[in-house]
Amino acid sequence: MNLRIKLFTAFLGLVIIPLFILGIITFWITFNSIEKKYSQQAEYSLKAIGYSIKNVFQEMDNVTDNGIAKGVFQAALSAKDPDSQDLTATTQLELNANQRNFRSLLYSHPAIDYAFLYNIHGGRKSNVIAIFNKENFETLPYEKFKEHPLYNEVMALNGQPKWIAPHEYPELTGSDNVFTQIRLIKELSNLERVGVLVVQIKNWEFEKIFQNLKLGSQMRDTRFMLVNDKGLILYDYHLELDGQQIKAYLPKKLKWESDERYRSFKGKFNNQESVISIYKLQDYPWSLVSVTSWSYLSQEVTTFAKWFVAIICVCLLTAMLFNLIFMNRITGTIGVIVRFMRKVESGDLKARVDEKGDDELLLLQKGFNNQMDKINELFEQVKREQRLKANAELRVLQAQIKPHFLFNTLESINVLAVQNEGRKVSEMVLRLANILRISIQDKEEIKLSLEIEHLRSYLEIQKFRFEELFEYSIDIPDEMMNCLLLKLTLQPLVENSIQHGFEGINYKGRIAVTGKMEEDRILLRVEDNGIGMTNEQLVKIQYADLDDPAYRSLTPYPNHERRGLGLRSVSDRLRFQYGSRYGLFICSQPGYGTTIQCVIPRYEAGVHDEVKSVAG
């Protein structure tokens, strides 16, 4: 898969697809929250409608309370001529003040449609006394009203008003969409029951209530209804479902009877998906119902979804154009750099990319060229270090057999021969031969056991020459004897102690050679109690900088002995062979002797090549 496809796939996977998933999740959450939010809104609206309806009823209750308190209805019931009590008769001249005031009150209240009284004592021509006349309306006779279930209910209320909605009792209220108040009338003097008042009000006030709600844009597609506890639709603002059972339009699984004050759910109303909210009115056996089309509620979310899909399509088209136009330049430049990298792999270290552009690709081209320049510098540094290594190896060869040591050893052997010490002569010759044999070996690394043997031979020869000058001890664990190290590593360290550490001391010197083996390395330590070294001398010997002119001035070494020559030679060889983690670590102070620790990787003859490569 090339880079262009990978970038396009990454754009789809990291931008378009997550954006699409986020849009779906947002759409789903918003879609599901519509019902909850609208349910809350519908609850507030239905409560407001219920409060307004209650105010209408209370206002009419106050009107009839006023008529009862002023004795208007009681006077009409006790009148000799009941038919003359019609307050709509304009020819009446003999009305008392209360009747005139109440008549003005009724006229000033346009909602009253009809009002009459039942005389419960009878004994007159008619038990029905008309107060506010209505054309084409036949009042239910008192004898039948007395047998009606409402009669006992009105009597039980004992003067409290009873409200009847349209279509509940058409035999009593007629077929018009009117609300009817029925209440018991008592004589004010002795509270005797004298009649029943029936007042009908028009639905103008209710229409105003719903019309004010419909003016709001959020309610324009909402159907409001008044339904009694039996499911009968008493009032429909759209005037379409009056007098019908609401259960016929609701889902079959829904139970209309419920004790909940408010409930809202999404379901089908008249086979159309809708949000249905039901609020039970307090103090009245009715419920307000609002039905809103779900398509109307979700149209904004649907519009948002359409716009979202359109935006996603535009993003996809833009991504494809970006891939065709801009990716070609990006991938083309990267392809050129890749081709030059392959040239470098084949060995052409002089390959350079033409630097052009003014964006991050220019930085990439410059980075490649700078990297190649750095690699060439590193190659030159490696060559320089190799030359320094060759010089160090030359110094080792020069230091293998020092003329003064050889001449002094031969002179000591001659003295022993003159003294006729044949056994000591033989021992000295054997030790000198052992030193020469190990020194001229072609192997660069030898076992630690051979290095210890070479060191012991050297110390014994020096011990014969300077018998009272020093003593030595060698303590190396047997398990370390098979480990490999560079030859002539320990002898220059001991030689430095004898020739320079014990120079001018008035006490017997002591040299201790010890060894310790750790998990991945071995530690060889040479300690003496000589005169020690100053900080300046340590700086010249330890951690020498290969590029330091002062260090370069020391190479090549002259043939005569100089202090620190052997230490620098061993330090250089160990660093070149094993890396910067290994080498000599010197601790010294004037008057307190010197401690030299040699750290080399741990491996034996069988794993020489593998460990050596890891150390490098």
XYZ file of C-alpha atoms in Angstrom:
616
model
C 0.000 0.000 0.000
C 1.586 3.287 -1.115
C 1.676 6.486 0.894
C -1.168 8.158 -1.001
C -3.611 5.357 -0.179
C -2.416 5.279 3.410
C -2.999 9.031 3.835
C -6.403 8.845 2.224
C -7.308 5.861 4.420
C -6.057 7.722 7.483
C -8.172 10.756 6.515
C -11.228 8.549 6.209
C -10.527 6.588 9.377
C -9.486 9.514 11.572
C -11.680 12.345 10.268
C -14.607 11.346 8.074
C -15.676 8.132 9.819
C -15.373 9.574 13.381
C -17.253 12.673 12.209
C -19.934 10.479 10.684
C -20.212 8.374 13.860
C -20.325 11.529 15.989
C -23.097 12.903 13.792
C -25.106 9.694 14.087
C -24.689 9.653 17.876
C -25.653 13.328 18.103
C -28.637 12.773 15.839
C -29.749 9.763 17.882
C -29.386 11.580 21.217
C -31.175 14.662 19.889
C -33.882 12.544 18.312
C -34.517 10.724 21.576
C -34.456 13.923 23.626
C -37.224 15.520 21.550
C -39.935 13.457 23.246
C -38.617 14.257 26.730
C -38.259 17.991 26.106
C -41.600 18.273 24.353
C -43.234 16.265 27.140
C -42.027 18.865 29.627
C -43.258 21.689 27.410
C -46.634 20.009 26.944
C -46.990 19.576 30.698
C -46.518 23.316 31.257
C -48.984 24.112 28.471
C -51.664 21.740 29.752
C -51.253 23.061 33.292
C -51.731 26.587 31.957
C -54.859 25.522 30.062
C -56.219 23.780 33.151
C -55.581 26.891 35.232
C -57.411 29.056 32.671
C -60.392 26.671 32.518
C -60.589 26.671 36.282
C -60.638 30.477 36.271
C -63.546 30.471 33.795
C -65.514 28.109 36.010
C -64.661 30.076 39.147
C -65.779 33.284 37.473
C -69.161 31.736 36.654
C -69.337 30.337 40.182
C -68.883 33.886 41.468
C -71.714 35.112 39.206
C -74.186 32.553 40.503
C -72.931 33.076 44.070
C -73.780 36.709 43.609
C -77.306 35.868 42.435
C -77.836 33.515 45.377
C -76.455 36.027 47.869
C -78.801 38.766 46.559
C -81.809 36.436 46.662
C -82.556 36.776 42.966
C -83.084 33.052 42.429
C -85.040 32.613 45.669
C -87.355 35.484 44.618
C -87.896 33.881 41.224
C -88.817 30.578 42.867
C -91.315 32.231 45.208
C -92.891 34.517 42.594
C -96.566 34.154 41.891
C -96.031 34.225 38.169
C -92.898 32.152 37.356
C -93.085 32.968 33.669
C -92.583 36.658 34.432
C -89.075 36.010 35.841
C -87.437 35.857 32.449
C -84.718 38.490 32.707
C -84.543 38.775 28.944
C -88.055 40.309 28.764
C -87.530 43.966 28.033
C -91.075 44.934 28.950
C -90.568 44.286 32.651
C -90.966 47.445 34.683
C -91.563 46.061 38.160
C -88.088 44.538 38.851
C -86.595 45.259 42.203
C -83.054 46.664 42.550
C -81.376 43.256 43.051
C -83.119 41.866 40.003
C -82.096 44.820 37.923
C -78.467 44.578 39.066
C -78.313 40.860 38.439
C -80.035 41.308 35.072
C -77.289 43.843 34.135
C -74.647 41.385 35.337
C -76.009 38.631 33.123
C -76.222 40.927 30.135
C -72.652 42.146 30.668
C -71.402 38.535 30.766
C -71.480 37.318 27.124
C -70.469 33.746 27.968
C -73.885 32.856 29.511
C -76.002 31.021 27.005
C -79.048 29.863 29.062
C -80.193 29.780 32.686
C -83.279 28.320 34.397
C -84.448 27.037 37.779
C -86.109 23.834 38.940
C -88.634 24.357 41.727
C -88.252 21.287 43.871
C -91.514 21.876 45.846
C -93.820 21.897 42.843
C -97.441 22.905 43.321
C -97.369 25.404 40.491
C -98.107 25.293 36.828
C -94.545 24.580 35.981
C -91.553 23.381 37.897
C -89.184 25.060 35.365
C -88.580 28.792 35.755
C -86.706 30.421 32.864
C -84.226 33.150 33.916
C -82.218 33.602 30.748
C -84.122 32.305 27.735
C -82.764 30.247 24.846
C -84.469 29.590 21.546
C -85.118 26.099 20.261
C -84.185 24.463 23.535
C -86.531 22.131 25.368
C -85.814 21.826 29.044
C -85.825 18.397 30.655
C -88.954 18.121 32.857
C -88.363 18.204 36.554
C -89.932 14.762 37.037
C -87.363 13.228 34.687
C -84.533 15.264 36.138
C -85.470 13.979 39.563
C -84.936 10.443 38.278
C -81.598 11.367 36.670
C -78.345 10.260 38.481
C -77.197 13.879 38.501
C -80.071 14.838 40.822
C -78.725 12.850 43.761
C -75.207 14.062 43.056
C -76.341 17.718 43.059
C -78.253 17.195 46.286
C -75.210 15.573 47.860
C -73.081 18.620 46.997
C -75.487 20.687 49.109
C -75.095 23.935 47.212
C -71.653 23.456 45.704
C -71.645 23.851 41.896
C -71.511 20.808 39.659
C -70.058 21.312 36.153
C -71.084 19.212 33.149
C -69.138 19.222 29.891
C -70.653 18.981 26.409
C -71.816 15.535 25.249
C -71.830 14.077 28.756
C -75.577 14.432 29.380
C -77.186 15.714 26.129
C -80.691 14.934 27.465
C -80.119 17.639 30.059
C -77.801 20.145 28.343
C -78.730 19.697 24.689
C -76.441 19.093 21.753
C -74.642 22.448 21.744
C -70.983 22.731 22.798
C -71.746 24.341 26.120
C -70.602 23.790 29.668
C -73.361 23.578 32.255
C -73.323 24.445 35.948
C -75.930 22.814 38.222
C -76.241 23.731 41.896
C -78.767 23.568 44.717
C -80.549 26.827 45.778
C -81.388 27.377 49.476
C -83.527 29.938 51.219
C -81.177 32.399 52.918
C -83.313 32.758 56.033
C -83.666 29.091 56.987
C -81.377 27.275 54.471
C -84.336 25.342 53.150
C -83.818 23.692 49.749
C -86.030 25.486 47.310
C -84.698 24.797 43.828
C -81.916 23.778 41.425
C -80.122 26.308 39.222
C -78.936 25.303 35.749
C -76.618 27.733 33.894
C -75.053 27.068 30.522
C -72.017 29.013 29.248
C -70.780 29.240 25.713
C -67.358 27.892 24.702
C -66.002 31.267 23.617
C -63.685 31.495 26.596
C -62.265 28.030 25.879
C -61.687 28.927 22.261
C -59.756 31.996 23.362
C -57.570 29.880 25.631
C -56.616 27.431 22.884
C -56.359 30.161 20.285
C -53.715 31.945 22.358
C -51.692 28.715 22.519
C -52.093 28.081 18.809
C -50.567 31.454 18.048
C -47.217 30.083 19.218
C -45.229 28.436 16.426
C -44.352 25.439 18.582
C -48.056 24.610 19.103
C -49.461 25.227 15.644
C -49.641 21.516 14.784
C -51.010 20.440 18.176
C -54.533 19.129 18.783
C -56.041 19.942 22.192
C -58.976 17.994 23.628
C -60.967 17.746 26.832
C -61.781 14.133 27.745
C -63.703 12.767 30.722
C -62.658 9.806 32.841
C -64.618 7.400 30.623
C -62.649 8.384 27.516
C -65.375 10.519 25.928
C -64.036 13.490 23.972
C -65.980 16.434 25.423
C -64.304 19.228 23.505
C -62.010 19.242 20.473
C -60.558 22.559 19.397
C -60.551 21.341 15.776
C -64.262 20.438 16.123
C -63.634 17.035 14.529
C -63.761 14.454 17.319
C -66.412 15.888 19.658
C -68.542 13.213 21.286
C -66.326 10.305 20.181
C -64.354 7.809 22.236
C -60.628 8.657 22.380
C -59.777 4.998 22.852
C -60.616 4.409 19.196
C -57.681 6.628 18.184
C -55.120 5.429 20.746
C -52.967 2.284 20.698
C -54.850 -0.776 21.895
C -52.273 -1.547 24.568
C -52.793 1.827 26.250
C -55.086 1.882 29.276
C -56.968 5.164 29.498
C -57.782 4.759 33.185
C -54.767 5.825 35.255
C -54.082 7.487 38.599
C -51.118 9.455 37.222
C -51.576 13.225 37.267
C -49.498 13.653 34.098
C -48.172 11.209 31.524
C -46.661 11.588 28.085
C -45.570 9.019 25.521
C -44.928 8.544 21.836
C -47.413 6.426 19.936
C -49.892 6.391 17.113
C -52.940 8.630 17.255
C -55.389 8.068 14.407
C -52.663 5.939 12.705
C -50.166 8.796 12.758
C -46.990 8.780 14.877
C -47.476 11.432 17.542
C -46.500 12.550 21.024
C -49.545 12.216 23.307
C -49.676 14.087 26.637
C -52.473 13.660 29.214
C -53.031 15.970 32.208
C -55.803 15.314 34.777
C -57.563 18.454 35.948
C -57.772 18.995 39.674
C -61.303 19.099 41.199
C -62.892 18.064 37.883
C -63.393 14.565 36.386
C -61.767 15.573 33.129
C -58.373 15.373 31.454
C -56.677 17.669 28.982
C -55.055 15.868 26.046
C -52.541 17.293 23.553
C -51.550 15.413 20.412
C -48.608 16.638 18.306
C -47.400 15.060 15.089
C -44.001 13.439 15.454
C -43.026 14.446 11.934
C -43.540 18.082 12.911
C -41.465 17.745 16.080
C -38.608 15.952 14.331
C -38.512 18.031 11.166
C -35.675 20.228 12.472
C -33.591 17.179 13.377
C -34.371 15.630 10.000
C -33.263 18.849 8.305
C -30.092 18.773 10.382
C -29.452 15.171 9.333
C -29.855 16.092 5.669
C -27.429 18.955 6.027
C -25.008 16.709 7.883
C -25.069 14.093 5.129
C -24.529 16.849 2.546
C -21.536 18.187 4.492
C -20.050 14.694 4.796
C -20.386 14.229 1.035
C -18.661 17.570 0.447
C -15.862 16.536 2.834
C -15.400 13.264 0.964
C -15.249 15.085 -2.360
C -12.755 17.575 -0.920
C -10.643 14.733 0.469
C -10.537 13.062 -2.949
C -9.533 16.339 -4.625
C -6.902 16.912 -1.954
C -5.595 13.397 -2.526
C -5.394 13.940 -6.284
C -3.914 17.453 -6.261
C -1.783 17.880 -3.155
C -0.865 14.321 -2.248
C 0.862 13.847 -5.614
C 3.350 16.573 -4.741
C 3.881 15.272 -1.204
C 4.281 11.637 -2.163
C 6.355 12.604 -5.221
C 8.873 14.478 -3.070
C 9.003 11.650 -0.561
C 9.491 9.187 -3.433
C 12.510 11.181 -4.665
C 14.012 11.100 -1.164
C 13.408 7.345 -0.990
C 15.251 6.855 -4.303
C 18.253 8.803 -3.005
C 18.168 6.744 0.200
C 18.435 3.602 -1.926
C 21.453 5.100 -3.653
C 23.004 5.576 -0.242
C 22.237 1.944 0.587
C 24.150 0.908 -2.526
C 27.217 2.868 -1.309
C 26.862 6.295 -2.923
C 27.494 8.535 0.091
C 27.742 11.630 -2.120
C 24.029 11.492 -3.095
C 22.209 14.770 -2.370
C 18.572 15.854 -2.937
C 17.786 19.109 -4.729
C 16.301 21.421 -2.108
C 13.173 23.196 -3.347
C 9.863 24.365 -1.919
C 8.986 26.414 1.149
C 7.168 23.993 3.456
C 7.943 20.977 5.631
C 9.073 19.002 2.585
C 11.982 21.447 2.251
C 12.892 20.671 5.874
C 12.785 16.960 5.036
C 15.104 17.472 2.054
C 17.497 19.552 4.140
C 17.356 16.956 6.887
C 18.352 14.216 4.440
C 21.272 16.244 3.099
C 22.391 17.229 6.603
C 22.196 13.594 7.673
C 24.410 12.548 4.762
C 26.916 15.273 5.674
C 26.908 14.043 9.262
C 27.418 10.438 8.122
C 30.445 11.491 6.040
C 31.832 13.330 9.052
C 31.360 10.195 11.163
C 33.163 8.120 8.548
C 36.067 10.568 8.648
C 36.055 10.362 12.438
C 36.137 6.556 12.269
C 39.071 6.719 9.893
C 40.860 9.097 12.248
C 40.196 6.805 15.210
C 41.467 3.856 13.246
C 44.680 5.744 12.588
C 44.934 6.531 16.291
C 44.342 2.855 17.071
C 47.134 1.880 14.730
C 49.421 4.342 16.511
C 48.370 2.876 19.855
C 49.144 -0.635 18.658
C 52.532 0.631 17.491
C 53.157 2.057 20.928
C 52.260 -1.341 22.408
C 54.833 -3.042 20.230
C 57.398 -0.467 21.264
C 56.534 -1.027 24.903
C 56.602 -4.836 24.762
C 60.316 -5.167 25.307
C 61.965 -2.117 26.733
C 65.679 -2.075 26.209
C 66.525 -0.929 29.728
C 64.474 -3.772 31.268
C 66.108 -6.338 28.958
C 69.617 -5.037 29.590
C 69.101 -4.883 33.355
C 67.664 -8.422 33.399
C 70.645 -9.816 31.422
C 73.038 -7.987 33.707
C 71.336 -9.560 36.738
C 71.634 -13.010 35.121
C 75.347 -12.370 34.504
C 75.836 -11.440 38.147
C 74.189 -14.685 39.225
C 76.362 -16.644 36.820
C 79.536 -15.004 38.194
C 78.334 -15.863 41.700
C 77.892 -19.420 40.506
C 74.123 -19.365 41.340
C 73.076 -21.885 38.720
C 69.580 -22.501 40.052
C 68.719 -18.804 40.212
C 70.245 -18.277 36.765
C 67.999 -21.011 35.407
C 64.946 -19.499 37.125
C 65.701 -16.008 35.806
C 66.264 -17.291 32.282
C 63.005 -19.240 32.375
C 61.034 -16.181 33.587
C 62.642 -13.941 30.953
C 61.843 -16.519 28.284
C 58.234 -16.675 29.521
C 57.941 -12.871 29.241
C 59.390 -12.888 25.729
C 57.212 -15.798 24.643
C 53.959 -14.158 25.731
C 55.004 -10.723 24.410
C 55.740 -11.905 20.881
C 52.547 -13.980 20.494
C 50.422 -13.098 17.474
C 47.198 -13.353 19.478
C 45.694 -10.038 20.505
C 43.704 -11.565 23.408
C 44.923 -14.268 25.781
C 43.527 -16.057 28.815
C 43.796 -14.348 32.161
C 45.874 -17.269 33.424
C 48.623 -16.497 30.845
C 48.435 -12.776 31.689
C 48.907 -13.629 35.388
C 51.823 -15.939 34.516
C 53.450 -13.123 32.485
C 52.811 -10.669 35.360
C 54.272 -13.040 37.965
C 57.427 -13.573 35.843
C 57.885 -9.836 35.490
C 57.362 -9.241 39.239
C 59.825 -12.002 40.195
C 62.518 -10.517 37.945
C 61.947 -7.052 39.424
C 61.842 -8.547 42.902
C 65.343 -9.974 42.336
C 66.613 -6.586 41.177
C 64.861 -4.544 43.900
C 64.547 -7.119 46.686
C 64.171 -4.634 49.547
C 62.059 -2.139 47.561
C 58.635 -3.844 47.440
C 56.575 -6.954 47.974
C 53.527 -8.116 46.033
C 50.450 -10.364 46.257
C 48.155 -11.773 43.537
C 44.634 -12.863 44.493
C 42.578 -13.883 41.439
C 39.673 -16.396 41.731
C 40.193 -19.618 39.772
C 36.891 -19.212 37.886
C 38.294 -16.064 36.256
C 41.401 -17.719 34.815
C 39.675 -18.797 31.623
C 38.393 -15.311 30.792
C 39.976 -13.470 27.873
C 41.603 -10.028 27.883
C 44.112 -8.057 25.830
C 47.679 -9.240 26.429
C 50.056 -6.952 28.286
C 47.186 -5.307 30.225
C 48.355 -5.822 33.817
C 52.162 -5.672 33.366
C 52.240 -1.958 32.371
C 50.099 -1.125 35.404
C 52.462 -2.896 37.819
C 55.496 -1.428 36.007
C 54.080 2.069 36.575
C 53.887 1.375 40.341
C 57.472 0.060 40.563
C 59.181 2.692 38.425
C 57.193 5.762 39.493
C 55.051 4.901 42.527
C 57.960 3.689 44.674
C 60.384 6.372 43.522
C 62.164 7.927 46.557
C 60.087 6.187 49.269
C 61.762 5.374 52.621
C 59.483 2.440 53.368
C 58.782 -0.909 51.760
C 56.357 -0.729 48.907
C 53.410 -3.064 48.487
C 51.546 -4.100 45.318
C 48.250 -6.005 45.491
C 46.630 -7.475 42.368
C 43.025 -8.644 42.923
C 40.157 -9.743 40.706
C 36.373 -9.807 40.895
C 33.807 -11.255 38.510
C 30.363 -9.741 37.988
C 27.432 -10.765 35.794
C 28.664 -9.281 32.509
C 32.150 -7.976 33.272
C 35.330 -8.646 35.251
C 37.200 -6.166 37.448
C 40.991 -6.298 37.884
C 42.485 -3.976 40.456
C 46.162 -2.974 41.003
C 46.832 -1.132 44.270
C 50.082 0.278 45.637
C 51.143 2.356 48.606
C 53.493 4.574 46.615
C 53.797 8.328 46.318
C 50.617 8.720 44.283
C 49.840 11.177 41.481
C 48.623 14.742 41.266
C 45.423 15.823 39.510
C 47.378 17.227 36.587
C 49.090 13.888 36.041
C 45.752 12.057 36.221
C 44.185 14.382 33.673
C 46.959 13.667 31.175
C 46.590 9.923 31.607
C 42.883 9.257 32.251
C 39.995 10.049 29.848
C 42.252 11.590 27.211
C 40.366 13.332 24.364
C 41.306 11.899 20.985
C 40.896 15.304 19.348
C 42.843 17.194 22.035
C 46.035 18.709 20.525
C 47.794 18.083 23.822
C 46.921 14.399 23.502
C 48.016 14.227 19.869
C 51.333 15.807 20.795
C 52.114 12.681 22.801
C 52.027 10.452 19.725
C 54.064 8.710 18.515
C 55.827 7.940 21.799
C 59.602 8.241 21.874
C 61.632 5.158 22.715
C 62.781 6.379 26.142
C 60.480 5.781 29.118
C 58.112 8.477 30.275
C 55.738 8.452 33.214
C 52.241 7.378 32.276
C 53.225 5.980 28.896
C 52.152 2.437 29.769
C 48.891 3.576 31.398
C 47.835 5.605 28.317
C 48.732 2.716 26.061
C 46.579 0.253 28.048
C 43.693 2.782 28.331
C 43.675 3.442 24.553
C 43.738 -0.248 23.677
C 40.875 -1.118 26.023
C 38.692 1.745 24.767
C 39.268 0.878 21.125
C 38.695 -2.821 21.731
C 35.668 -2.827 24.042
C 34.089 0.627 23.828
C 33.713 3.638 26.121
C 32.017 1.612 28.892
C 35.261 -0.210 29.602
C 38.887 0.799 30.279
C 41.012 2.067 33.150
C 39.667 3.987 36.114
C 42.425 5.548 38.247
C 42.133 6.892 41.761
C 45.218 8.488 43.321
C 46.299 11.137 45.803
C 49.823 12.289 46.614
C 51.159 10.406 49.631
C 48.356 7.838 49.664
C 49.218 5.540 46.784
C 47.357 4.724 43.590
C 44.491 2.356 42.746
C 43.923 1.361 39.127
C 40.804 -0.603 38.225
C 40.603 -2.327 34.881
C 37.051 -3.040 33.667
C 36.604 -5.391 30.701
C 33.645 -7.436 29.420
C 33.314 -10.954 30.725
C 33.602 -13.750 28.200
C 35.632 -16.903 27.780
C 37.316 -18.451 24.778
C 34.134 -20.252 23.619
C 31.993 -17.113 23.309
C 34.716 -14.703 22.237
C 33.244 -13.423 18.975
C 29.667 -12.984 20.212
C 30.517 -11.039 23.371
C 33.142 -8.996 21.631
C 30.589 -7.775 19.083
C 28.111 -6.897 21.835
C 30.812 -4.993 23.733
C 31.738 -3.080 20.585
